[in-house]
mmCIF file of C-alpha atoms in Angstrom:
data_model
loop_
_atom_site.group_PDB
_atom_site.id
_atom_site.type_symbol
_atom_site.label_atom_id
_atom_site.label_comp_id
_atom_site.label_asym_id
_atom_site.label_seq_id
_atom_site.Cartn_x
_atom_site.Cartn_y
_atom_site.Cartn_z
ATOM 1 C CA MET A 1 -11.544 5.039 -14.870
ATOM 2 C CA THR A 2 -10.075 2.274 -12.733
ATOM 3 C CA ASP A 3 -9.672 -0.970 -14.662
ATOM 4 C CA THR A 4 -11.799 -3.480 -12.794
ATOM 5 C CA THR A 5 -11.727 -6.167 -15.476
ATOM 6 C CA THR A 6 -8.178 -7.409 -14.909
ATOM 7 C CA THR A 7 -7.671 -9.764 -12.001
ATOM 8 C CA PHE A 8 -4.281 -10.156 -10.388
ATOM 9 C CA ASP A 9 -2.781 -11.996 -7.468
ATOM 10 C CA LEU A 10 -1.621 -9.917 -4.507
ATOM 11 C CA GLY A 11 0.777 -12.689 -3.487
ATOM 12 C CA PRO A 12 3.874 -11.432 -5.333
ATOM 13 C CA GLN A 13 3.559 -7.887 -3.963
ATOM 14 C CA ALA A 14 2.796 -9.169 -0.463
ATOM 15 C CA ARG A 15 5.982 -11.257 -0.593
ATOM 16 C CA ILE A 16 7.932 -8.147 -1.527
ATOM 17 C CA ILE A 17 6.479 -6.317 1.494
ATOM 18 C CA ALA A 18 7.381 -9.258 3.734
ATOM 19 C CA ARG A 19 10.948 -9.262 2.418
ATOM 20 C CA LEU A 20 11.287 -5.544 3.026
ATOM 21 C CA ALA A 21 9.919 -5.920 6.550
ATOM 22 C CA ASP A 22 12.436 -8.676 7.247
ATOM 23 C CA GLY A 23 15.178 -6.266 6.211
ATOM 24 C CA VAL A 24 14.171 -3.558 8.706
ATOM 25 C CA ARG A 25 16.662 -3.209 11.549
ATOM 26 C CA ASP A 26 15.416 -2.298 15.005
ATOM 27 C CA GLU A 27 17.362 0.960 14.992
ATOM 28 C CA GLN A 28 15.505 2.002 11.815
ATOM 29 C CA LEU A 29 12.053 1.875 13.418
ATOM 30 C CA ALA A 30 12.247 5.525 14.489
ATOM 31 C CA HIS A 31 13.522 6.757 11.101
ATOM 32 C CA GLY A 32 11.372 9.057 8.994
ATOM 33 C CA THR A 33 9.544 7.947 5.859
ATOM 34 C CA PRO A 34 8.169 9.710 2.768
ATOM 35 C CA CYS A 35 4.855 9.933 4.680
ATOM 36 C CA PRO A 36 5.041 13.193 6.705
ATOM 37 C CA GLY A 37 4.935 12.575 10.448
ATOM 38 C CA CYS A 38 5.106 8.820 9.967
ATOM 39 C CA ALA A 39 8.111 6.872 11.248
ATOM 40 C CA VAL A 40 9.041 3.420 9.967
ATOM 41 C CA ARG A 41 7.317 1.836 12.976
ATOM 42 C CA ASN A 42 4.078 3.678 12.144
ATOM 43 C CA LEU A 43 4.312 2.652 8.506
ATOM 44 C CA LEU A 44 4.720 -0.992 9.539
ATOM 45 C CA GLY A 45 1.715 -0.644 11.844
ATOM 46 C CA HIS A 46 -0.270 0.850 8.984
ATOM 47 C CA LEU A 47 0.691 -2.011 6.671
ATOM 48 C CA THR A 48 -0.488 -4.512 9.270
ATOM 49 C CA GLY A 49 -3.734 -2.641 9.853
ATOM 50 C CA LEU A 50 -4.562 -2.156 6.189
ATOM 51 C CA SER A 51 -3.841 -5.833 5.518
ATOM 52 C CA VAL A 52 -6.400 -6.783 8.156
ATOM 53 C CA ALA A 53 -8.908 -4.187 6.921
ATOM 54 C CA PHE A 54 -8.684 -5.229 3.283
ATOM 55 C CA ARG A 55 -8.781 -8.904 4.258
ATOM 56 C CA ASP A 56 -12.109 -8.183 5.903
ATOM 57 C CA ALA A 57 -13.209 -6.061 2.935
ATOM 58 C CA ALA A 58 -12.534 -9.027 0.641
ATOM 59 C CA ARG A 59 -14.586 -11.284 2.909
ATOM 60 C CA LYS A 60 -17.361 -8.649 3.180
ATOM 61 C CA ASP A 61 -16.851 -8.910 6.942
ATOM 62 C CA LEU A 62 -17.705 -5.269 7.585
ATOM 63 C CA GLY A 63 -17.160 -3.690 10.972
ATOM 64 C CA PRO A 64 -14.539 -1.830 13.010
ATOM 65 C CA THR A 65 -11.602 -2.861 10.802
ATOM 66 C CA THR A 66 -13.271 -1.656 7.604
ATOM 67 C CA ASP A 67 -14.791 1.478 9.132
ATOM 68 C CA THR A 68 -11.594 3.131 10.399
ATOM 69 C CA PRO A 69 -10.859 6.195 8.247
ATOM 70 C CA PRO A 70 -7.416 6.379 6.616
ATOM 71 C CA ASP A 71 -6.587 9.625 8.446
ATOM 72 C CA ALA A 72 -6.932 8.014 11.885
ATOM 73 C CA ALA A 73 -4.023 8.284 14.333
ATOM 74 C CA ALA A 74 -0.786 6.704 13.098
ATOM 75 C CA PRO A 75 -0.666 3.119 14.383
ATOM 76 C CA ASP A 76 2.300 1.725 16.256
ATOM 77 C CA ILE A 77 3.758 -1.766 16.501
ATOM 78 C CA GLY A 78 4.380 -4.124 19.377
ATOM 79 C CA PRO A 79 7.218 -6.572 20.008
ATOM 80 C CA GLY A 80 5.614 -9.257 17.828
ATOM 81 C CA TRP A 81 5.137 -7.026 14.809
ATOM 82 C CA ARG A 82 7.127 -9.159 12.374
ATOM 83 C CA GLY A 83 4.928 -12.203 12.883
ATOM 84 C CA GLU A 84 1.755 -10.107 12.975
ATOM 85 C CA LEU A 85 2.543 -8.425 9.660
ATOM 86 C CA ALA A 86 3.481 -11.712 7.976
ATOM 87 C CA GLU A 87 0.261 -13.348 9.191
ATOM 88 C CA ALA A 88 -1.859 -10.380 8.100
ATOM 89 C CA LEU A 89 -0.278 -10.360 4.630
ATOM 90 C CA ASP A 90 -0.872 -14.094 4.169
ATOM 91 C CA ALA A 91 -4.524 -13.748 5.178
ATOM 92 C CA LEU A 92 -4.944 -10.741 2.883
ATOM 93 C CA VAL A 93 -3.613 -12.658 -0.107
ATOM 94 C CA ASP A 94 -5.814 -15.681 0.608
ATOM 95 C CA ALA A 95 -8.934 -13.525 0.990
ATOM 96 C CA TRP A 96 -8.419 -11.786 -2.366
ATOM 97 C CA ARG A 97 -7.828 -15.085 -4.165
ATOM 98 C CA ASP A 98 -11.535 -15.842 -3.690
ATOM 99 C CA PRO A 99 -13.297 -14.606 -6.865
ATOM 100 C CA ALA A 100 -16.230 -13.463 -4.702
ATOM 101 C CA ALA A 101 -13.995 -10.773 -3.201
ATOM 102 C CA ARG A 102 -14.209 -8.739 -6.410
ATOM 103 C CA THR A 103 -17.981 -8.999 -6.730
ATOM 104 C CA GLY A 104 -20.613 -6.736 -5.223
ATOM 105 C CA MET A 105 -19.924 -3.918 -2.814
ATOM 106 C CA THR A 106 -17.642 -3.772 0.200
ATOM 107 C CA ARG A 107 -16.143 -1.166 2.507
ATOM 108 C CA ALA A 108 -12.633 -0.006 3.391
ATOM 109 C CA GLY A 109 -11.516 3.056 5.299
ATOM 110 C CA GLY A 110 -15.153 3.823 6.008
ATOM 111 C CA VAL A 111 -15.889 4.160 2.279
ATOM 112 C CA ASP A 112 -18.311 1.906 0.407
ATOM 113 C CA LEU A 113 -16.911 0.793 -2.962
ATOM 114 C CA PRO A 114 -17.146 -2.058 -5.458
ATOM 115 C CA GLY A 115 -15.047 -5.087 -4.625
ATOM 116 C CA ALA A 116 -13.145 -4.812 -7.900
ATOM 117 C CA VAL A 117 -12.149 -1.236 -7.077
ATOM 118 C CA ALA A 118 -11.125 -2.261 -3.559
ATOM 119 C CA ALA A 119 -8.714 -4.763 -5.117
ATOM 120 C CA ALA A 120 -7.014 -1.920 -7.007
ATOM 121 C CA VAL A 121 -6.934 0.211 -3.866
ATOM 122 C CA VAL A 122 -5.188 -2.467 -1.823
ATOM 123 C CA ALA A 123 -2.700 -2.998 -4.661
ATOM 124 C CA ASP A 124 -2.009 0.738 -4.530
ATOM 125 C CA GLU A 125 -1.513 0.616 -0.767
ATOM 126 C CA LEU A 126 0.973 -2.235 -1.002
ATOM 127 C CA VAL A 127 2.894 -0.779 -3.943
ATOM 128 C CA ILE A 128 3.218 2.785 -2.653
ATOM 129 C CA HIS A 129 3.873 1.867 0.966
ATOM 130 C CA GLY A 130 6.345 -0.755 -0.208
ATOM 131 C CA TRP A 131 8.298 2.062 -1.835
ATOM 132 C CA ASP A 132 7.946 4.158 1.330
ATOM 133 C CA LEU A 133 9.389 1.340 3.414
ATOM 134 C CA ALA A 134 12.195 0.525 0.997
ATOM 135 C CA ARG A 135 13.231 4.139 0.589
ATOM 136 C CA ALA A 136 13.151 4.831 4.341
ATOM 137 C CA THR A 137 15.278 1.779 5.153
ATOM 138 C CA GLY A 138 17.716 1.876 2.244
ATOM 139 C CA GLN A 139 16.498 -1.275 0.499
ATOM 140 C CA GLU A 140 16.132 -2.060 -3.196
ATOM 141 C CA TYR A 141 12.578 -2.018 -4.488
ATOM 142 C CA ASP A 142 11.050 -3.534 -7.602
ATOM 143 C CA PRO A 143 7.275 -3.875 -7.223
ATOM 144 C CA ASP A 144 5.228 -6.628 -8.782
ATOM 145 C CA PRO A 145 4.290 -5.432 -12.310
ATOM 146 C CA ALA A 146 0.630 -6.470 -12.088
ATOM 147 C CA ALA A 147 0.134 -4.739 -8.741
ATOM 148 C CA LEU A 148 1.969 -1.649 -10.006
ATOM 149 C CA SER A 149 -0.247 -1.474 -13.084
ATOM 150 C CA ALA A 150 -3.379 -1.730 -10.929
ATOM 151 C CA ALA A 151 -2.050 0.893 -8.518
ATOM 152 C CA HIS A 152 -1.230 3.330 -11.313
ATOM 153 C CA GLY A 153 -4.645 2.799 -12.883
ATOM 154 C CA PHE A 154 -6.384 3.565 -9.603
ATOM 155 C CA LEU A 155 -4.275 6.664 -8.926
ATOM 156 C CA ALA A 156 -4.674 8.018 -12.460
ATOM 157 C CA ALA A 157 -8.449 7.577 -12.293
ATOM 158 C CA ALA A 158 -8.652 9.255 -8.887
ATOM 159 C CA ALA A 159 -6.477 12.260 -9.746
ATOM 160 C CA ASP A 160 -8.042 15.544 -10.837
ATOM 161 C CA GLY A 161 -5.950 16.827 -13.719
ATOM 162 C CA ALA A 162 -7.550 20.260 -13.640
ATOM 163 C CA SER A 163 -6.783 21.028 -10.005
ATOM 164 C CA GLY A 164 -3.654 18.915 -9.611
ATOM 165 C CA ALA A 165 -5.211 17.098 -6.669
ATOM 166 C CA GLY A 166 -4.539 13.434 -6.130
ATOM 167 C CA PRO A 167 -6.351 11.009 -3.838
ATOM 168 C CA PHE A 168 -3.685 11.460 -1.151
ATOM 169 C CA GLY A 169 -2.600 15.068 -1.668
ATOM 170 C CA PRO A 170 -1.310 17.336 -4.432
ATOM 171 C CA VAL A 171 0.131 15.463 -7.405
ATOM 172 C CA VAL A 172 3.911 15.789 -7.768
ATOM 173 C CA PRO A 173 4.727 16.456 -11.439
ATOM 174 C CA VAL A 174 6.690 13.612 -13.025
ATOM 175 C CA PRO A 175 7.762 13.391 -16.703
ATOM 176 C CA GLN A 176 5.373 11.375 -18.846
ATOM 177 C CA ASP A 177 8.246 9.181 -20.007
ATOM 178 C CA ALA A 178 9.338 8.401 -16.440
ATOM 179 C CA PRO A 179 9.126 4.783 -15.217
ATOM 180 C CA LEU A 180 5.616 3.672 -14.270
ATOM 181 C CA LEU A 181 6.549 3.484 -10.578
ATOM 182 C CA ASP A 182 7.711 7.111 -10.599
ATOM 183 C CA ARG A 183 4.489 8.191 -12.291
ATOM 184 C CA ALA A 184 2.438 6.297 -9.717
ATOM 185 C CA LEU A 185 4.442 7.883 -6.905
ATOM 186 C CA GLY A 186 3.835 11.350 -8.320
ATOM 187 C CA LEU A 187 0.099 10.682 -8.527
ATOM 188 C CA SER A 188 0.194 9.561 -4.886
ATOM 189 C CA GLY A 189 1.705 12.914 -3.877
ATOM 190 C CA ARG A 190 5.256 11.618 -3.444
ATOM 191 C CA ASP A 191 8.518 12.874 -4.865
ATOM 192 C CA PRO A 192 10.244 9.878 -6.511
ATOM 193 C CA GLY A 193 13.575 11.483 -5.598
ATOM 194 C CA TRP A 194 12.840 11.458 -1.861
ATOM 195 C CA THR A 195 15.732 10.405 0.347
ATOM 196 C CA PRO A 196 15.817 9.999 4.149
ATOM 197 C CA ARG A 197 17.313 13.464 4.558
ATOM 198 C CA SER A 198 15.154 15.265 1.980
#
């Protein structure tokens, strides 16, 4: 079960995402990522879009941004993407600092869910996609421990041990004594050993 009793600040993980984005070179935008069929530019567009969607989910401002399913067409970025992503991340962090964000029900990706669970889901999105971005662009990555713990808790609760299915695809087996990030990646359907040419 997802731990919904522990509150955490998304600020540290959002700052890590912003730092990674700042480190992306223009020639890397077309590079592949651990997400099949998703280039770096699409991943950056997704990070911007999910930041806006989960900002609105925190505010209970339900509508087009919170109704878009996660399997919608891969988003792209425009020339002002760096500023747009930074602004969206800042607004996301501010929205989730309001205690009311974790109360009651909300919606994200077209799915109705408790606010406390949505907080864990957005932590998962930022942690896993942070790794995707770092790995695709050759940058070091050390996620915020609180966000990583929330992400792992969400993924472990959502995985079906009997069938090997995870919330985002088949679970990739990872040793139980592996680092927590590697275990979270495996639960998300990613191979922790992925490299740009793998």
